[in-house]
Coordinates of C-alpha atoms in Angstrom, one line a residue:
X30 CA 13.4 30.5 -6.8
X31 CA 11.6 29.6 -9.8
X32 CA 7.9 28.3 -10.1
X33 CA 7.0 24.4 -10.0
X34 CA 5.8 23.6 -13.6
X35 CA 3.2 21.8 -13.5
X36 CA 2.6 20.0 -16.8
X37 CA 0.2 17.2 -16.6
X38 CA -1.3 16.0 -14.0
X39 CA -0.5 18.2 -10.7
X40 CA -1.6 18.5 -7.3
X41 CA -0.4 20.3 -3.8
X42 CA -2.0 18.3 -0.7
X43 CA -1.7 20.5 2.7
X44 CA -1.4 19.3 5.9
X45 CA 1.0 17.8 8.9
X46 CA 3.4 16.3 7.0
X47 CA 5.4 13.4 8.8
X48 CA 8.2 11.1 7.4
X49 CA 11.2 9.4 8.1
X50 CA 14.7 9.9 6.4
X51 CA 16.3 7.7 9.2
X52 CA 15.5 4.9 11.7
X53 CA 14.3 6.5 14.5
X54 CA 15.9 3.6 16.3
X55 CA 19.3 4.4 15.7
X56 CA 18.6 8.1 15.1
X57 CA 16.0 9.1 17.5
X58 CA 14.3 12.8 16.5
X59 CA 16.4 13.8 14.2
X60 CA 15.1 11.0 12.0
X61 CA 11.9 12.8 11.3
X62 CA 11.0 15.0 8.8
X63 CA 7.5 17.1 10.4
X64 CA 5.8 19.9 9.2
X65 CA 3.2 21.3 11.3
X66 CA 1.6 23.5 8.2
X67 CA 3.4 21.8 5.2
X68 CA 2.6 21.0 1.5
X69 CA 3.0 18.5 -0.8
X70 CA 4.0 19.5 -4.6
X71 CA 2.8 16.5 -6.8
X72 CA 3.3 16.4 -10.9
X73 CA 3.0 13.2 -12.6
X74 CA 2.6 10.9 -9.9
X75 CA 6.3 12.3 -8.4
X76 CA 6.8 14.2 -5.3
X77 CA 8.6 17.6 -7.0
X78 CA 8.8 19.4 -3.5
X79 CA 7.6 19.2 0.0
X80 CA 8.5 21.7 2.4
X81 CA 6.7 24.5 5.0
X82 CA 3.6 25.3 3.6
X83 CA 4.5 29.4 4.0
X84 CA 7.6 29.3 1.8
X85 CA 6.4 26.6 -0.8
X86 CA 3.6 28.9 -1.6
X87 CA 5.8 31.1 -4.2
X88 CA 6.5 27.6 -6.0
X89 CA 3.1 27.0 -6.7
X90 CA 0.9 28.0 -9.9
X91 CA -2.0 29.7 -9.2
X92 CA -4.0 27.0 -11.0
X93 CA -2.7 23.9 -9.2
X94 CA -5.7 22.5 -6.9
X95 CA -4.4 22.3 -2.9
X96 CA -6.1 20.2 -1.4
X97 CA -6.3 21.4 2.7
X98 CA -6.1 18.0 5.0
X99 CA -5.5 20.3 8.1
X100 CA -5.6 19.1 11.1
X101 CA -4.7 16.0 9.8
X102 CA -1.6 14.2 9.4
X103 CA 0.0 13.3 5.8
X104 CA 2.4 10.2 5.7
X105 CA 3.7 8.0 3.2
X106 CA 1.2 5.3 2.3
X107 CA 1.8 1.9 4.4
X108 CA 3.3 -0.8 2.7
X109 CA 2.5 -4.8 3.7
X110 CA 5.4 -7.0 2.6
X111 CA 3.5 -10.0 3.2
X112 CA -0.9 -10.9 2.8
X113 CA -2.7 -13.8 0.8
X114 CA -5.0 -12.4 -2.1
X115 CA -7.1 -15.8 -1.9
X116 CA -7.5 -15.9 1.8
X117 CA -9.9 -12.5 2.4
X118 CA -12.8 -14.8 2.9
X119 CA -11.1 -17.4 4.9
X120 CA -9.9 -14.5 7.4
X121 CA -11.1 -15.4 11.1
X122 CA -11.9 -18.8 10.6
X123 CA -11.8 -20.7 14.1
X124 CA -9.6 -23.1 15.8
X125 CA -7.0 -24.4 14.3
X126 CA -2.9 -24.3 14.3
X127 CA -0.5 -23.4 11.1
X128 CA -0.9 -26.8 9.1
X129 CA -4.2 -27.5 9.3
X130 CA -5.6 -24.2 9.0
X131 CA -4.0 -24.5 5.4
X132 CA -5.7 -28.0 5.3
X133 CA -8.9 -27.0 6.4
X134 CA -9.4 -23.9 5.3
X135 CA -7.1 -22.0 3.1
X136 CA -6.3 -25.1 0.2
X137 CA -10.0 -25.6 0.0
X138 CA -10.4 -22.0 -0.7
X139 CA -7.9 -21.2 -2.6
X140 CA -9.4 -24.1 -5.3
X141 CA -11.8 -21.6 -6.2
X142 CA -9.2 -19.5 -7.8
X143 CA -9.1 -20.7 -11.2
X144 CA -12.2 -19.2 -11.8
X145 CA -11.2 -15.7 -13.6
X146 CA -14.0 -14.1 -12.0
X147 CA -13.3 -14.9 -8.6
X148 CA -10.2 -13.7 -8.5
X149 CA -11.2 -10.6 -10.1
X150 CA -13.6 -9.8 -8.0
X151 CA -11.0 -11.1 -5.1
X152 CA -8.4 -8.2 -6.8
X153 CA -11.4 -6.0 -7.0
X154 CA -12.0 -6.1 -3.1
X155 CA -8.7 -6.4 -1.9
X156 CA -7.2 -3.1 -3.6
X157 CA -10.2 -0.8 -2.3
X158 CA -10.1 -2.6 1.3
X159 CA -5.9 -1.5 1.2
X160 CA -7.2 1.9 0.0
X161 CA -9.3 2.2 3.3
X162 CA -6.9 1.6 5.4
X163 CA -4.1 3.5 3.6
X164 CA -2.1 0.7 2.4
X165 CA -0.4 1.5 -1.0
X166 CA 1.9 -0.9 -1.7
X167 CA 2.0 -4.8 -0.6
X168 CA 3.6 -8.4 -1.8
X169 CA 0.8 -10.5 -2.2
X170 CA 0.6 -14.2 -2.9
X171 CA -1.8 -15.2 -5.6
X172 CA -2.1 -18.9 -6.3
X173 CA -1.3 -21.7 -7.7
X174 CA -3.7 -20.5 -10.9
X175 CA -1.8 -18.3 -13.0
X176 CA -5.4 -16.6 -14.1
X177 CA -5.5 -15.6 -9.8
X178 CA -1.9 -13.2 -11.0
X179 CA -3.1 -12.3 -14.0
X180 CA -6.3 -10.7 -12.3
X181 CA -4.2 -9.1 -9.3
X182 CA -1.4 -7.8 -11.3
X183 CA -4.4 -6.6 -14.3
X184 CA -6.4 -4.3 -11.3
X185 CA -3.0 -3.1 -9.9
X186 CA -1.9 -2.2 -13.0
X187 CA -5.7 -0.7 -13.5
X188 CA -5.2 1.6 -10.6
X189 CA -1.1 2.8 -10.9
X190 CA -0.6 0.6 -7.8
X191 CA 3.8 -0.1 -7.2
X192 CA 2.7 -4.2 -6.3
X193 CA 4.8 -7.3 -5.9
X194 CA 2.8 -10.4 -6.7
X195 CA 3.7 -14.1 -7.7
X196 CA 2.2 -16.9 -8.7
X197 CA 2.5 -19.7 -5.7
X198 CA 4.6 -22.8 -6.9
X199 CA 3.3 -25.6 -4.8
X200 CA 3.9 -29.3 -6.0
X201 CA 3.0 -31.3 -3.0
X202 CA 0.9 -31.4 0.0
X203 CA -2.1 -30.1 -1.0
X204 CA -5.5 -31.0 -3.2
X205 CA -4.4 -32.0 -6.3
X206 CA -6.7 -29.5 -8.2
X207 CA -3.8 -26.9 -6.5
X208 CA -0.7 -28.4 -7.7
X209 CA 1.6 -27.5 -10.3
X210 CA 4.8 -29.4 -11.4
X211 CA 8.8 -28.3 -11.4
X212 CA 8.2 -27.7 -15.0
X213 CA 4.9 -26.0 -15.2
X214 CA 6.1 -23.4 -11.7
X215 CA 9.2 -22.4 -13.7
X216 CA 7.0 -21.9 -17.3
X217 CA 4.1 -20.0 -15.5
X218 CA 6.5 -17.5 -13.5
X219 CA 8.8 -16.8 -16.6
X220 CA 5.6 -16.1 -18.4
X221 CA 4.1 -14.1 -15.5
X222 CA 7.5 -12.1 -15.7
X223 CA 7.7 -11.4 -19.2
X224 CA 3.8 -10.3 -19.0
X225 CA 3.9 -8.4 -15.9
X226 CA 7.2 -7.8 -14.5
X227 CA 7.8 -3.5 -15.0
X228 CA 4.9 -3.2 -16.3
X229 CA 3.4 0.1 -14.8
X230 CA 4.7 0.1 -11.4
X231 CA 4.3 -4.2 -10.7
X232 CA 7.0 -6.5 -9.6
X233 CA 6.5 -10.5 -9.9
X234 CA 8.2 -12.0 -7.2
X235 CA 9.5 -16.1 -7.2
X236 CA 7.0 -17.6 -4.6
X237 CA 7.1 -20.9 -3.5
X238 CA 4.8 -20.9 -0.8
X239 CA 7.5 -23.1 1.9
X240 CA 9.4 -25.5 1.5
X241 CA 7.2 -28.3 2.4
X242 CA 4.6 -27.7 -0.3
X243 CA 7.6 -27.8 -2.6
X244 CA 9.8 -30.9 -4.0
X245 CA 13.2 -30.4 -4.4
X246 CA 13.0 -30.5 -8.0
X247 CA 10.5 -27.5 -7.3
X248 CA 12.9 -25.9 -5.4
X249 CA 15.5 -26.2 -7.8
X250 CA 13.7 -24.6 -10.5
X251 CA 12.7 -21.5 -8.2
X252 CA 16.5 -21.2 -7.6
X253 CA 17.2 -21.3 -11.1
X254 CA 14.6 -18.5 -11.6
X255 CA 16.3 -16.9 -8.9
X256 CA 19.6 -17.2 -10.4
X257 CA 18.2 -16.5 -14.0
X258 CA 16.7 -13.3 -12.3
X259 CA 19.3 -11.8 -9.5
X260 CA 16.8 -8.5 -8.7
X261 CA 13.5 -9.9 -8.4
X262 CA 11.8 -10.6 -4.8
X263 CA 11.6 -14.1 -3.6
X264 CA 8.8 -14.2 -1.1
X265 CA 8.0 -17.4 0.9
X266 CA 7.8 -18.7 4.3
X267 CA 10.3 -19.7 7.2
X268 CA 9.8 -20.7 10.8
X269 CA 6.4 -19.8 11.5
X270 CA 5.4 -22.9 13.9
X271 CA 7.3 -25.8 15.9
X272 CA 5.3 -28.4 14.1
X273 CA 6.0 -26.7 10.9
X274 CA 9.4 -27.1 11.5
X275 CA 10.0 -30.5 12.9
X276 CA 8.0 -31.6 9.4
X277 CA 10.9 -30.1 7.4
X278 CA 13.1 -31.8 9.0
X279 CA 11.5 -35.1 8.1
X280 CA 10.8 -34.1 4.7
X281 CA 14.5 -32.3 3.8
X282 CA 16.6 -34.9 6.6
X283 CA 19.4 -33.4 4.5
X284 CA 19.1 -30.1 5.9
X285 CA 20.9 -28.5 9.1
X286 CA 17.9 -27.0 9.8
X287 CA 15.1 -25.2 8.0
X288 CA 16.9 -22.2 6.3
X289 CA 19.2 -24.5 5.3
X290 CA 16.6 -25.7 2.4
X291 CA 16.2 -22.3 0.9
X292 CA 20.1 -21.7 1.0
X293 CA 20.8 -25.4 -0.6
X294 CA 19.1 -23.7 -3.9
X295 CA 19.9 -20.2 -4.0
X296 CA 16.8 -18.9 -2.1
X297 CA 18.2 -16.9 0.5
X298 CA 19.6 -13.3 -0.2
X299 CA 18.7 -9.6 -0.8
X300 CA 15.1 -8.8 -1.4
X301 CA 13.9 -12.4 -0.1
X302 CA 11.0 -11.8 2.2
X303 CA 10.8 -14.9 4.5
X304 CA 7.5 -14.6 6.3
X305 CA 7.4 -15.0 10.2
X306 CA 10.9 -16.2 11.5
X307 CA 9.5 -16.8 15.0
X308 CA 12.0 -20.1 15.9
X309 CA 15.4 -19.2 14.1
X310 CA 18.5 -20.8 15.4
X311 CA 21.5 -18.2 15.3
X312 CA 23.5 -20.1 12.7
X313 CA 19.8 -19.2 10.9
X314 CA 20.0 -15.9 12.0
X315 CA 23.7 -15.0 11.0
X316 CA 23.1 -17.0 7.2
X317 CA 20.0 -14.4 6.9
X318 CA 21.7 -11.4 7.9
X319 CA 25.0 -12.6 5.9
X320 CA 22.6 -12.4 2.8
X321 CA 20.9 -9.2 3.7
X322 CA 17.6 -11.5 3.4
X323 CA 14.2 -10.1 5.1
X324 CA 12.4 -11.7 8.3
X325 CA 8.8 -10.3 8.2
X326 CA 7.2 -9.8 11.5
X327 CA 3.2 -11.3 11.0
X328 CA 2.0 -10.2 14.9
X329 CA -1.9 -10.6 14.3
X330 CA -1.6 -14.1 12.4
X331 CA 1.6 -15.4 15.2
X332 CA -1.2 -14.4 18.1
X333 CA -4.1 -16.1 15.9
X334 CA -2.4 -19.0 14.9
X335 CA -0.5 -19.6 18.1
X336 CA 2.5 -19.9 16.5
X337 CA 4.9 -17.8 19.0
X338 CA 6.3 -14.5 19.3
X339 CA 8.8 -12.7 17.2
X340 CA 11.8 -11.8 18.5
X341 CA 12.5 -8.5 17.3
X342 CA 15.5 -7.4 19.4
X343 CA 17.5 -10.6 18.6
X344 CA 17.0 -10.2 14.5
X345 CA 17.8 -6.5 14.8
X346 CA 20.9 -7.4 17.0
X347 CA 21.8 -10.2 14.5
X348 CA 21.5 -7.4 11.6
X349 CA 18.5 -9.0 9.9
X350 CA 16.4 -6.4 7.7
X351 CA 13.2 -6.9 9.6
X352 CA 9.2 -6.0 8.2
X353 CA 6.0 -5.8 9.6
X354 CA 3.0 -7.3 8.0
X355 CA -0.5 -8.3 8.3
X356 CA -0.4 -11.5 6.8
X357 CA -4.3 -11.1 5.6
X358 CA -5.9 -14.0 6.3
X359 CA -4.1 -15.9 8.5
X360 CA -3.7 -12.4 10.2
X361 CA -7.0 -10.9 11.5
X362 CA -6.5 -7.0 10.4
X363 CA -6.4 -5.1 7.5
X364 CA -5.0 -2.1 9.0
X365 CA -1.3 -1.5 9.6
X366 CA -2.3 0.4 12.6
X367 CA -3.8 -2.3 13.9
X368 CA -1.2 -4.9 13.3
X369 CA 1.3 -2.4 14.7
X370 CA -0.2 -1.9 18.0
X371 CA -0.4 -6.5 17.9
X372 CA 3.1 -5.9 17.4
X373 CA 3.4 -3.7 20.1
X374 CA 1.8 -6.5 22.7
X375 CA 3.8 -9.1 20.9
X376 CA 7.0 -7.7 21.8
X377 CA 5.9 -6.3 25.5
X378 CA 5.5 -9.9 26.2
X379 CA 8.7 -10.6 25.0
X380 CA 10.4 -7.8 27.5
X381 CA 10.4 -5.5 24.5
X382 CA 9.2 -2.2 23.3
X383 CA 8.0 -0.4 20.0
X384 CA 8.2 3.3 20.5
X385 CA 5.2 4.6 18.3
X386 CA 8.5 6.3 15.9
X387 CA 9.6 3.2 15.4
X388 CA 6.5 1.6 14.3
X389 CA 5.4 4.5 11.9
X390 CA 8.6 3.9 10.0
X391 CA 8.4 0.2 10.1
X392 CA 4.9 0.9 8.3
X393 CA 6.6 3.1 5.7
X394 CA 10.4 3.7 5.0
X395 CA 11.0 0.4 7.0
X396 CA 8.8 -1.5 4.9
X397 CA 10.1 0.0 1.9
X398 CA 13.6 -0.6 2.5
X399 CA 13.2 -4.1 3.6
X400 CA 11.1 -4.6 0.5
X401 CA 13.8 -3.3 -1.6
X402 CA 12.2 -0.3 -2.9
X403 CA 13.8 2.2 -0.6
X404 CA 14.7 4.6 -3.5
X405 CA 11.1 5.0 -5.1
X406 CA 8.8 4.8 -1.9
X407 CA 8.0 4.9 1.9
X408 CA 8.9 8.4 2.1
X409 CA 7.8 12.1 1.3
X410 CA 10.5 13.4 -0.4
X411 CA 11.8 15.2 -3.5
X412 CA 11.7 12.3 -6.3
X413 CA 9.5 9.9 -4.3
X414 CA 6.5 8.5 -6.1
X415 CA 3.5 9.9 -4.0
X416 CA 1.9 7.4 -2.4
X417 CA 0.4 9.0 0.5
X418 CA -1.9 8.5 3.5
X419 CA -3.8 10.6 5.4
X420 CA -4.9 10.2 9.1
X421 CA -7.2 11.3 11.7
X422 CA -6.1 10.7 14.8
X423 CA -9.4 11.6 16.3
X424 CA -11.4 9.4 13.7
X425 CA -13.0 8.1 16.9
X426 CA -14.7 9.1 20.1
X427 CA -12.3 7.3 22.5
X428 CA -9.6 9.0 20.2
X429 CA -10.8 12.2 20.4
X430 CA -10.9 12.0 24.1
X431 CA -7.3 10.7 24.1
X432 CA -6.2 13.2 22.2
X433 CA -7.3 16.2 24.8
X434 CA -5.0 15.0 26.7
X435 CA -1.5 14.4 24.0
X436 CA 0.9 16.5 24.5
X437 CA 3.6 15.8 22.0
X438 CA 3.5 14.0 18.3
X439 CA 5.3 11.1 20.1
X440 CA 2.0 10.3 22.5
X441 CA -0.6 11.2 19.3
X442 CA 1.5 8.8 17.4
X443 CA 1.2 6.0 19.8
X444 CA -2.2 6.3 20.5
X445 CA -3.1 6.4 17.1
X446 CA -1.1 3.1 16.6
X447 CA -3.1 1.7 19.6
X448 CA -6.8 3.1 18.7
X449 CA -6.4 3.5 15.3
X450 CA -7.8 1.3 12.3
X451 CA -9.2 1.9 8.9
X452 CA -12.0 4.2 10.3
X453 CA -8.3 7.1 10.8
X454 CA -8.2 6.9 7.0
X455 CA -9.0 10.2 5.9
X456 CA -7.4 9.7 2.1
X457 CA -5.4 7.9 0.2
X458 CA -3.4 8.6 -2.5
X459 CA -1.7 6.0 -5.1
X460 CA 0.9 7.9 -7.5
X461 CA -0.7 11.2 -6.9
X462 CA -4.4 9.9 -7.4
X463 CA -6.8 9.6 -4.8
X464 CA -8.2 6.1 -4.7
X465 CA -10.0 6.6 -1.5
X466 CA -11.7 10.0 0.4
X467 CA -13.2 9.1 3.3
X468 CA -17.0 10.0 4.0
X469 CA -16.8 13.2 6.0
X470 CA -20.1 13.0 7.6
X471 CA -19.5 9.9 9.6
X472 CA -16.5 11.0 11.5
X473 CA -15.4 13.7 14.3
X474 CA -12.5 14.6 12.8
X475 CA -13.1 18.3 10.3
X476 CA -13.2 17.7 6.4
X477 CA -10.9 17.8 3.4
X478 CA -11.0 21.2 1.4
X479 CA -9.9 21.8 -1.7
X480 CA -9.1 25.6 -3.1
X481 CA -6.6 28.2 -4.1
X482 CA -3.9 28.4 -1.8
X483 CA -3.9 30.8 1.1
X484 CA -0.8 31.5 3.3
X485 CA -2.2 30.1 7.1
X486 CA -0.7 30.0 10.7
X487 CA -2.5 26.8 11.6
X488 CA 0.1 25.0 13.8
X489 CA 0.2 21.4 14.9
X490 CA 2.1 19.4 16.9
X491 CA 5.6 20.9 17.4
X492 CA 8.0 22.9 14.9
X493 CA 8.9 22.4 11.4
X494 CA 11.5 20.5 11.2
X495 CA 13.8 21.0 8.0

């Protein structure tokens, strides 16, 4: 075997390294990929090998700094198909239903985003807050304000993030100091494209916001984006609440129903993430999995808002590519683990279940794949961009205690999902970079070393699993 060159910048992490190269849904077990005592070879951002941390040992140069996370466990980084950038400071505001939360809260604050510094410093917060909780990758809405963009996609950029961001079209239905116009949405997101669109590791998705703060001379001209650009994301909003619904009927009385507007102009297809889709009919259902389109599960906001409760058996049975999101701030959690274990409640009150397998690879490979970006993230793999996350599963006292009593990866998983939140974050890593090490002194959980490697026999949770 021949030695891992490691020109540029390199780095090994160490640890218990978990991933998924399957569903465990449809796979069980033998979709993971666990390594009790593994390590991570990382050069230029790219995963070059991963593997037991005993035979991986003779691939590493002497000089490459290993950075020991045992007893900890190393995933890929979460990814967040669906959160509002200008809605962080509108996040647990009380009392109110879908429409006029946007009303009363969210259009009045989103206003403030043509102000470059606000949404800097908006960009600013939101990228270290998904650092703390591990999140490496999200699709965020910006607003109406192209400058609100050009400040999230400038800090991404900043920081090597993979983002998918778009400027919201919005032409009715809201303060006039937040509309555009059919011609101005199309202008500002072909401009937002050419400036931002593979630039680094950023995406611009088409983003009109739903389909009744759009025309349809708006939604014409996103569908003409869509067809003038057949790989970008569309990201927008479908059947999130029963009033929301019975006002697209009277505003579309065209349409068979509300997926019927998005399909009328070429919305609805592969790497379209339709937020929510809590009340889809199945002649909705089957035109969404015929188009390989994307329902993203939102449990924190759907609970908050009172919208209703996803029905995650029926999408998956209908073939629908499903994701699970926070949906910051309608949503009341930054962390995935926490909007994993609201998922979890969601769905028990539903008759349903979300083994804690299930939900890690929602968080990562699921994500990824219903994002579209299967082949570059949400996994720890040779060729994989390394965006990793590293967790404590005793970050906590009640953890801790819970964990004296887990006996198999399956039961520290789930409680984990349960118990967990930002304060589990040990490190996280964007492209090979730490952009967040957690303060060692505050937690129970042992510290992150970084030296020479030295062959161990520190276990974990199991067998290596090749």
């Amino acid at each position: 075997m021949e030695a891992v060159k490691t020109a540029g910048r390199h780095l090994a992490l160490r640890g218990r390294i978990l991933s998924f190269e399957a569903d465990p849904a449809s796979e069980g077990r033998a979709a993971l990929r666990y390594h009790s005592d593994g390590l991570i070879l990382i050069r230029d951002g790219i995963i070059r090998a991963v593997g037991p941390a005993a035979e991986l040992s003779s691939l590493l140069d002497p000089e490459t700094p290993v950075r020991n996370h045992h007893p900890h466990l190393i995933l890929p980084g979460f990814i967040d198909p669906h959160l509002h950038l200008p809605q962080t400071q509108v996040i647990a505001s009380y009392g109110a239903e879908l429409l006029e939360w946007l009303q009363k809260y969210t259009f009045p604050e989103e206003r403030r985003y043509g102000n470059p510094r606000i949404a800097s410093d908006a960009s600013r917060w939101l990228l270290d807050t998904l650092a703390m909780n591990g999140t490496t990758t999200a699709a965020v809405y910006c607003t109406s304000h192209p400058v609100s963009l050009d400040a999230f996609m400038g800090e991404s950029e900043r920081r090597g993030y993979r983002m998918i961001a778009g400027k919201v079209m919005m032409d009715r239905g809201a303060p006039q100091a937040l509309l555009d116009t059919p011609q101005r949405a199309y202008d500002e997101t072909k401009e937002a494209i050419a400036r931002w669109h593979g630039k680094g590791r950023l995406e611009v998705a088409i983003t009109p916001r739903f389909a009744p703060t759009s025309t349809d001379a708006q939604l014409e001209v996103a569908g003409s984006l869509a067809a003038d650009y057949p790989g970008l994301p569309i990201q927008t909003h479908l059947s999130e609440n029963q009033a929301e619904i019975a006002y697209v009927a009277e505003l579309f009385p065209w349409s068979t129903d509300y997926t019927a507007v998005y399909e009328r102009y070429g919305l609805v297809r592969e790497r379209a993430l339709f937020g929510h889709c809590i009340h889809l009919s199945e002649r909705e259902r089957g035109a969404l999995a015929e188009a390989k389109a994307t329902a993203v599960f939102c449990p924190t906001s759907n609970l908050f808002l009172g919208s209703g409760l996803f029905d995650r058996a029926g999408l998956r049975k209908a073939g629908i590519p499903i994701g699970i999101a926070t949906d910051i701030g309608g949503g009341t959690s930054y962390s995935m683990l926490t909007t994993a274990a609201e998922g979890y409640k969601v769905l028990a009150l539903r008759g349903e279940r979300l083994p804690a397998l299930e939900a890690f690879h929602m968080m990562t490979r699921g994500n990824a794949e219903a994002m579209g970006l299967g082949p570059v993230i949400g996994q720890i793999a040779k060729g994989f961009e390394a965006d990793i996350t590293v967790l404590d599963s005793r970050a906590t006292a009640p953890l801790s205690r819970r964990m004296d009593r887990a006996e198999t990866l399956e039961e520290e998983l789930f409680a984990l999902m349960m118990l967990g939140d930002e304060r589990s974050t040990v490190a996280t890593y964007v492209a090979g970079r730490a952009v967040y090490i957690r303060p060692e002194t505050e937690r129970i959980g042992t510290g992150l070393q970084e030296h020479p490697f030295r062959p161990s026999n520190a276990g974990g949770h199991g067998s290596d699993q090749q």
